[in-house]
């Protein structure tokens, strides 16, 4: 039983604490491109504007200009902006980057991002593994929820289907792009 005089913020915090383990939404697709090339394209977030509608980004610069092509290094902060008009900013930080290389024991490459607000919080990632000669299996996942007082378990139910549709569209567009190469 909840005391009706309990402050709303305390009640929301108690509800949020009951949230079970993260529930991620993921989309997997096999594409006709080798794993190294697939990862290089997908993990370079500057390419995402080609596959995700109404999206553009703000990326870090060095004294010499833009960062080189390819995945950003761990610790890099960037912002993707999606939606009509000014859009909604999605600030992210690269928290993990594993690249399979020639002779590496692991053939899987992955990148993990932390979503740092102001609208979305959580994590996202891309995993790429070989799937036969000249093919790769891509898994794009998101575990995101809306920032604010509503518990994550509630907002994940709203955000998850939208992110799932976005990932399906992005990977379908990516697959069409690489098929045309």
PDB file of C-alpha atoms in Angstrom:
ATOM      1  CA  UNK A   1       0.000   0.000   0.000  1.00  0.00           C
ATOM      2  CA  UNK A   2       1.304   3.444  -0.961  1.00  0.00           C
ATOM      3  CA  UNK A   3       0.954   6.438   1.314  1.00  0.00           C
ATOM      4  CA  UNK A   4      -0.985   9.054  -0.669  1.00  0.00           C
ATOM      5  CA  UNK A   5       1.133  11.790   0.910  1.00  0.00           C
ATOM      6  CA  UNK A   6       4.339  10.325  -0.525  1.00  0.00           C
ATOM      7  CA  UNK A   7       5.993  12.801  -2.923  1.00  0.00           C
ATOM      8  CA  UNK A   8       5.488  11.915  -6.586  1.00  0.00           C
ATOM      9  CA  UNK A   9       9.244  11.871  -7.268  1.00  0.00           C
ATOM     10  CA  UNK A  10       9.768   9.265  -4.553  1.00  0.00           C
ATOM     11  CA  UNK A  11       6.970   7.115  -5.948  1.00  0.00           C
ATOM     12  CA  UNK A  12       8.392   7.324  -9.485  1.00  0.00           C
ATOM     13  CA  UNK A  13      11.859   6.417  -8.169  1.00  0.00           C
ATOM     14  CA  UNK A  14      10.426   3.374  -6.388  1.00  0.00           C
ATOM     15  CA  UNK A  15       8.609   2.275  -9.549  1.00  0.00           C
ATOM     16  CA  UNK A  16      11.721   2.767 -11.666  1.00  0.00           C
ATOM     17  CA  UNK A  17      13.773   0.685  -9.221  1.00  0.00           C
ATOM     18  CA  UNK A  18      11.408  -2.234  -9.863  1.00  0.00           C
ATOM     19  CA  UNK A  19      12.265  -2.185 -13.562  1.00  0.00           C
ATOM     20  CA  UNK A  20      13.725  -5.589 -14.440  1.00  0.00           C
ATOM     21  CA  UNK A  21      16.749  -6.196 -16.658  1.00  0.00           C
ATOM     22  CA  UNK A  22      16.980  -4.154 -19.856  1.00  0.00           C
ATOM     23  CA  UNK A  23      14.778  -5.203 -22.744  1.00  0.00           C
ATOM     24  CA  UNK A  24      16.418  -4.539 -26.008  1.00  0.00           C
ATOM     25  CA  UNK A  25      14.815  -4.426 -29.408  1.00  0.00           C
ATOM     26  CA  UNK A  26      16.938  -5.876 -32.175  1.00  0.00           C
ATOM     27  CA  UNK A  27      16.854  -6.468 -35.901  1.00  0.00           C
ATOM     28  CA  UNK A  28      19.089  -8.977 -37.673  1.00  0.00           C
ATOM     29  CA  UNK A  29      19.733  -9.143 -41.400  1.00  0.00           C
ATOM     30  CA  UNK A  30      22.175 -10.972 -43.657  1.00  0.00           C
ATOM     31  CA  UNK A  31      23.746  -8.744 -46.310  1.00  0.00           C
ATOM     32  CA  UNK A  32      25.838  -9.502 -49.379  1.00  0.00           C
ATOM     33  CA  UNK A  33      29.012  -7.803 -48.210  1.00  0.00           C
ATOM     34  CA  UNK A  34      31.972  -9.139 -46.235  1.00  0.00           C
ATOM     35  CA  UNK A  35      31.934  -8.568 -42.479  1.00  0.00           C
ATOM     36  CA  UNK A  36      34.858  -6.117 -42.356  1.00  0.00           C
ATOM     37  CA  UNK A  37      33.340  -3.837 -45.018  1.00  0.00           C
ATOM     38  CA  UNK A  38      29.878  -4.113 -43.474  1.00  0.00           C
ATOM     39  CA  UNK A  39      31.179  -3.120 -40.052  1.00  0.00           C
ATOM     40  CA  UNK A  40      33.237  -0.238 -41.458  1.00  0.00           C
ATOM     41  CA  UNK A  41      30.117   1.213 -43.115  1.00  0.00           C
ATOM     42  CA  UNK A  42      27.602   0.604 -40.314  1.00  0.00           C
ATOM     43  CA  UNK A  43      29.851   1.564 -37.400  1.00  0.00           C
ATOM     44  CA  UNK A  44      30.652   4.915 -39.009  1.00  0.00           C
ATOM     45  CA  UNK A  45      27.575   6.718 -37.694  1.00  0.00           C
ATOM     46  CA  UNK A  46      28.004   9.489 -40.259  1.00  0.00           C
ATOM     47  CA  UNK A  47      26.621   7.012 -42.820  1.00  0.00           C
ATOM     48  CA  UNK A  48      23.351   6.555 -40.911  1.00  0.00           C
ATOM     49  CA  UNK A  49      21.899   9.721 -42.452  1.00  0.00           C
ATOM     50  CA  UNK A  50      21.653   7.794 -45.748  1.00  0.00           C
ATOM     51  CA  UNK A  51      19.483   5.071 -44.240  1.00  0.00           C
ATOM     52  CA  UNK A  52      17.403   6.771 -41.520  1.00  0.00           C
ATOM     53  CA  UNK A  53      14.822   9.285 -42.781  1.00  0.00           C
ATOM     54  CA  UNK A  54      14.787  12.865 -41.494  1.00  0.00           C
ATOM     55  CA  UNK A  55      18.129  12.396 -39.736  1.00  0.00           C
ATOM     56  CA  UNK A  56      21.313  14.417 -39.666  1.00  0.00           C
ATOM     57  CA  UNK A  57      24.206  14.566 -37.243  1.00  0.00           C
ATOM     58  CA  UNK A  58      26.691  16.724 -35.385  1.00  0.00           C
ATOM     59  CA  UNK A  59      30.090  15.093 -35.214  1.00  0.00           C
ATOM     60  CA  UNK A  60      33.345  15.975 -33.473  1.00  0.00           C
ATOM     61  CA  UNK A  61      36.140  17.702 -35.352  1.00  0.00           C
ATOM     62  CA  UNK A  62      39.875  17.653 -34.864  1.00  0.00           C
ATOM     63  CA  UNK A  63      42.214  20.586 -35.452  1.00  0.00           C
ATOM     64  CA  UNK A  64      42.852  19.067 -38.888  1.00  0.00           C
ATOM     65  CA  UNK A  65      39.145  18.662 -39.717  1.00  0.00           C
ATOM     66  CA  UNK A  66      36.658  15.779 -39.502  1.00  0.00           C
ATOM     67  CA  UNK A  67      37.612  12.478 -37.920  1.00  0.00           C
ATOM     68  CA  UNK A  68      38.761   9.917 -40.507  1.00  0.00           C
ATOM     69  CA  UNK A  69      36.229   7.542 -42.083  1.00  0.00           C
ATOM     70  CA  UNK A  70      35.297   4.519 -40.011  1.00  0.00           C
ATOM     71  CA  UNK A  71      34.023   3.982 -36.487  1.00  0.00           C
ATOM     72  CA  UNK A  72      34.650   6.753 -33.974  1.00  0.00           C
ATOM     73  CA  UNK A  73      37.084   5.859 -31.162  1.00  0.00           C
ATOM     74  CA  UNK A  74      35.828   4.915 -27.690  1.00  0.00           C
ATOM     75  CA  UNK A  75      34.891   8.035 -25.739  1.00  0.00           C
ATOM     76  CA  UNK A  76      33.791  10.021 -28.800  1.00  0.00           C
ATOM     77  CA  UNK A  77      30.608  12.044 -28.292  1.00  0.00           C
ATOM     78  CA  UNK A  78      28.263  12.909 -31.148  1.00  0.00           C
ATOM     79  CA  UNK A  79      24.622  13.845 -31.697  1.00  0.00           C
ATOM     80  CA  UNK A  80      22.108  12.479 -34.192  1.00  0.00           C
ATOM     81  CA  UNK A  81      19.050  14.660 -34.807  1.00  0.00           C
ATOM     82  CA  UNK A  82      15.905  12.965 -36.110  1.00  0.00           C
ATOM     83  CA  UNK A  83      12.479  14.209 -37.058  1.00  0.00           C
ATOM     84  CA  UNK A  84      10.928  17.092 -38.945  1.00  0.00           C
ATOM     85  CA  UNK A  85      11.886  20.690 -38.293  1.00  0.00           C
ATOM     86  CA  UNK A  86      14.583  21.059 -35.674  1.00  0.00           C
ATOM     87  CA  UNK A  87      14.183  17.372 -34.788  1.00  0.00           C
ATOM     88  CA  UNK A  88      14.973  15.581 -31.549  1.00  0.00           C
ATOM     89  CA  UNK A  89      18.621  15.362 -30.477  1.00  0.00           C
ATOM     90  CA  UNK A  90      19.970  11.939 -29.529  1.00  0.00           C
ATOM     91  CA  UNK A  91      23.351  12.457 -27.834  1.00  0.00           C
ATOM     92  CA  UNK A  92      25.566   9.384 -27.794  1.00  0.00           C
ATOM     93  CA  UNK A  93      28.979   8.273 -26.587  1.00  0.00           C
ATOM     94  CA  UNK A  94      30.980   5.385 -28.043  1.00  0.00           C
ATOM     95  CA  UNK A  95      31.566   3.083 -25.056  1.00  0.00           C
ATOM     96  CA  UNK A  96      32.903  -0.063 -26.712  1.00  0.00           C
ATOM     97  CA  UNK A  97      34.491  -0.884 -30.043  1.00  0.00           C
ATOM     98  CA  UNK A  98      35.717  -4.349 -30.987  1.00  0.00           C
ATOM     99  CA  UNK A  99      37.002  -4.893 -34.490  1.00  0.00           C
ATOM    100  CA  UNK A 100      37.847  -8.330 -35.830  1.00  0.00           C
ATOM    101  CA  UNK A 101      41.026  -8.237 -37.829  1.00  0.00           C
ATOM    102  CA  UNK A 102      43.073 -10.664 -39.875  1.00  0.00           C
ATOM    103  CA  UNK A 103      44.257 -13.494 -37.656  1.00  0.00           C
ATOM    104  CA  UNK A 104      42.046 -12.401 -34.758  1.00  0.00           C
ATOM    105  CA  UNK A 105      40.619 -15.152 -32.569  1.00  0.00           C
ATOM    106  CA  UNK A 106      37.179 -13.527 -32.741  1.00  0.00           C
ATOM    107  CA  UNK A 107      35.535 -12.874 -36.103  1.00  0.00           C
ATOM    108  CA  UNK A 108      32.778 -10.665 -34.676  1.00  0.00           C
ATOM    109  CA  UNK A 109      33.015  -6.867 -34.685  1.00  0.00           C
ATOM    110  CA  UNK A 110      30.820  -4.719 -32.463  1.00  0.00           C
ATOM    111  CA  UNK A 111      30.198  -1.175 -31.352  1.00  0.00           C
ATOM    112  CA  UNK A 112      28.217  -0.074 -28.293  1.00  0.00           C
ATOM    113  CA  UNK A 113      26.878   3.419 -27.705  1.00  0.00           C
ATOM    114  CA  UNK A 114      25.440   5.014 -24.578  1.00  0.00           C
ATOM    115  CA  UNK A 115      22.467   7.293 -25.180  1.00  0.00           C
ATOM    116  CA  UNK A 116      23.003  10.402 -23.059  1.00  0.00           C
ATOM    117  CA  UNK A 117      19.756  12.336 -23.533  1.00  0.00           C
ATOM    118  CA  UNK A 118      18.181  14.746 -23.545  1.00  0.00           C
ATOM    119  CA  UNK A 119      15.270  12.750 -24.999  1.00  0.00           C
ATOM    120  CA  UNK A 120      16.521   9.153 -25.079  1.00  0.00           C
ATOM    121  CA  UNK A 121      18.589   7.289 -22.500  1.00  0.00           C
ATOM    122  CA  UNK A 122      19.931   3.747 -22.649  1.00  0.00           C
ATOM    123  CA  UNK A 123      22.250   1.979 -25.071  1.00  0.00           C
ATOM    124  CA  UNK A 124      22.493   0.857 -28.673  1.00  0.00           C
ATOM    125  CA  UNK A 125      24.850  -1.275 -30.671  1.00  0.00           C
ATOM    126  CA  UNK A 126      25.784  -3.000 -33.877  1.00  0.00           C
ATOM    127  CA  UNK A 127      27.212  -6.513 -34.115  1.00  0.00           C
ATOM    128  CA  UNK A 128      28.620  -7.868 -37.391  1.00  0.00           C
ATOM    129  CA  UNK A 129      29.804 -11.417 -37.999  1.00  0.00           C
ATOM    130  CA  UNK A 130      30.737 -13.345 -41.142  1.00  0.00           C
ATOM    131  CA  UNK A 131      27.948 -15.367 -42.745  1.00  0.00           C
ATOM    132  CA  UNK A 132      29.728 -17.137 -45.562  1.00  0.00           C
ATOM    133  CA  UNK A 133      31.967 -15.858 -48.356  1.00  0.00           C
ATOM    134  CA  UNK A 134      31.226 -12.204 -49.099  1.00  0.00           C
ATOM    135  CA  UNK A 135      28.277 -12.117 -46.687  1.00  0.00           C
ATOM    136  CA  UNK A 136      27.711 -10.910 -43.152  1.00  0.00           C
ATOM    137  CA  UNK A 137      25.082 -11.070 -40.465  1.00  0.00           C
ATOM    138  CA  UNK A 138      24.216  -7.712 -38.888  1.00  0.00           C
ATOM    139  CA  UNK A 139      22.399  -7.287 -35.592  1.00  0.00           C
ATOM    140  CA  UNK A 140      21.419  -3.736 -34.699  1.00  0.00           C
ATOM    141  CA  UNK A 141      20.000  -3.423 -31.180  1.00  0.00           C
ATOM    142  CA  UNK A 142      18.619  -0.650 -29.024  1.00  0.00           C
ATOM    143  CA  UNK A 143      17.670  -0.571 -25.358  1.00  0.00           C
ATOM    144  CA  UNK A 144      16.318   2.951 -25.096  1.00  0.00           C
ATOM    145  CA  UNK A 145      13.723   4.753 -23.051  1.00  0.00           C
ATOM    146  CA  UNK A 146      12.525   8.312 -22.633  1.00  0.00           C
ATOM    147  CA  UNK A 147      14.286  10.559 -20.150  1.00  0.00           C
ATOM    148  CA  UNK A 148      12.023  11.970 -17.490  1.00  0.00           C
ATOM    149  CA  UNK A 149       9.890  10.953 -14.566  1.00  0.00           C
ATOM    150  CA  UNK A 150       7.973   8.091 -16.223  1.00  0.00           C
ATOM    151  CA  UNK A 151       9.592   4.703 -15.448  1.00  0.00           C
ATOM    152  CA  UNK A 152      11.805   3.228 -18.161  1.00  0.00           C
ATOM    153  CA  UNK A 153       9.685   0.080 -18.373  1.00  0.00           C
ATOM    154  CA  UNK A 154       6.727   2.216 -19.435  1.00  0.00           C
ATOM    155  CA  UNK A 155       8.521   4.345 -22.019  1.00  0.00           C
ATOM    156  CA  UNK A 156      10.395   1.353 -23.491  1.00  0.00           C
ATOM    157  CA  UNK A 157       6.992   0.009 -24.547  1.00  0.00           C
ATOM    158  CA  UNK A 158       6.450   3.188 -26.584  1.00  0.00           C
ATOM    159  CA  UNK A 159       9.988   3.692 -27.876  1.00  0.00           C
ATOM    160  CA  UNK A 160      10.747   0.039 -28.719  1.00  0.00           C
ATOM    161  CA  UNK A 161       8.363  -0.401 -31.671  1.00  0.00           C
ATOM    162  CA  UNK A 162       9.450   2.927 -33.186  1.00  0.00           C
ATOM    163  CA  UNK A 163      13.129   1.988 -32.896  1.00  0.00           C
ATOM    164  CA  UNK A 164      12.403  -1.477 -34.295  1.00  0.00           C
ATOM    165  CA  UNK A 165      10.770   0.041 -37.383  1.00  0.00           C
ATOM    166  CA  UNK A 166      13.661   2.497 -37.777  1.00  0.00           C
ATOM    167  CA  UNK A 167      16.259  -0.298 -37.573  1.00  0.00           C
ATOM    168  CA  UNK A 168      14.360  -2.508 -40.066  1.00  0.00           C
ATOM    169  CA  UNK A 169      14.146   0.378 -42.537  1.00  0.00           C
ATOM    170  CA  UNK A 170      17.802   1.359 -42.055  1.00  0.00           C
ATOM    171  CA  UNK A 171      19.075  -2.198 -42.569  1.00  0.00           C
ATOM    172  CA  UNK A 172      16.812  -2.702 -45.605  1.00  0.00           C
ATOM    173  CA  UNK A 173      18.176   0.498 -47.156  1.00  0.00           C
ATOM    174  CA  UNK A 174      21.725  -0.540 -46.258  1.00  0.00           C
ATOM    175  CA  UNK A 175      21.190  -3.958 -47.899  1.00  0.00           C
ATOM    176  CA  UNK A 176      19.849  -2.289 -51.079  1.00  0.00           C
ATOM    177  CA  UNK A 177      22.814   0.079 -51.121  1.00  0.00           C
ATOM    178  CA  UNK A 178      25.418  -2.681 -50.835  1.00  0.00           C
ATOM    179  CA  UNK A 179      23.575  -4.848 -53.389  1.00  0.00           C
ATOM    180  CA  UNK A 180      24.012  -2.011 -55.885  1.00  0.00           C
ATOM    181  CA  UNK A 181      27.798  -1.884 -55.351  1.00  0.00           C
TER     182      UNK A 181
END
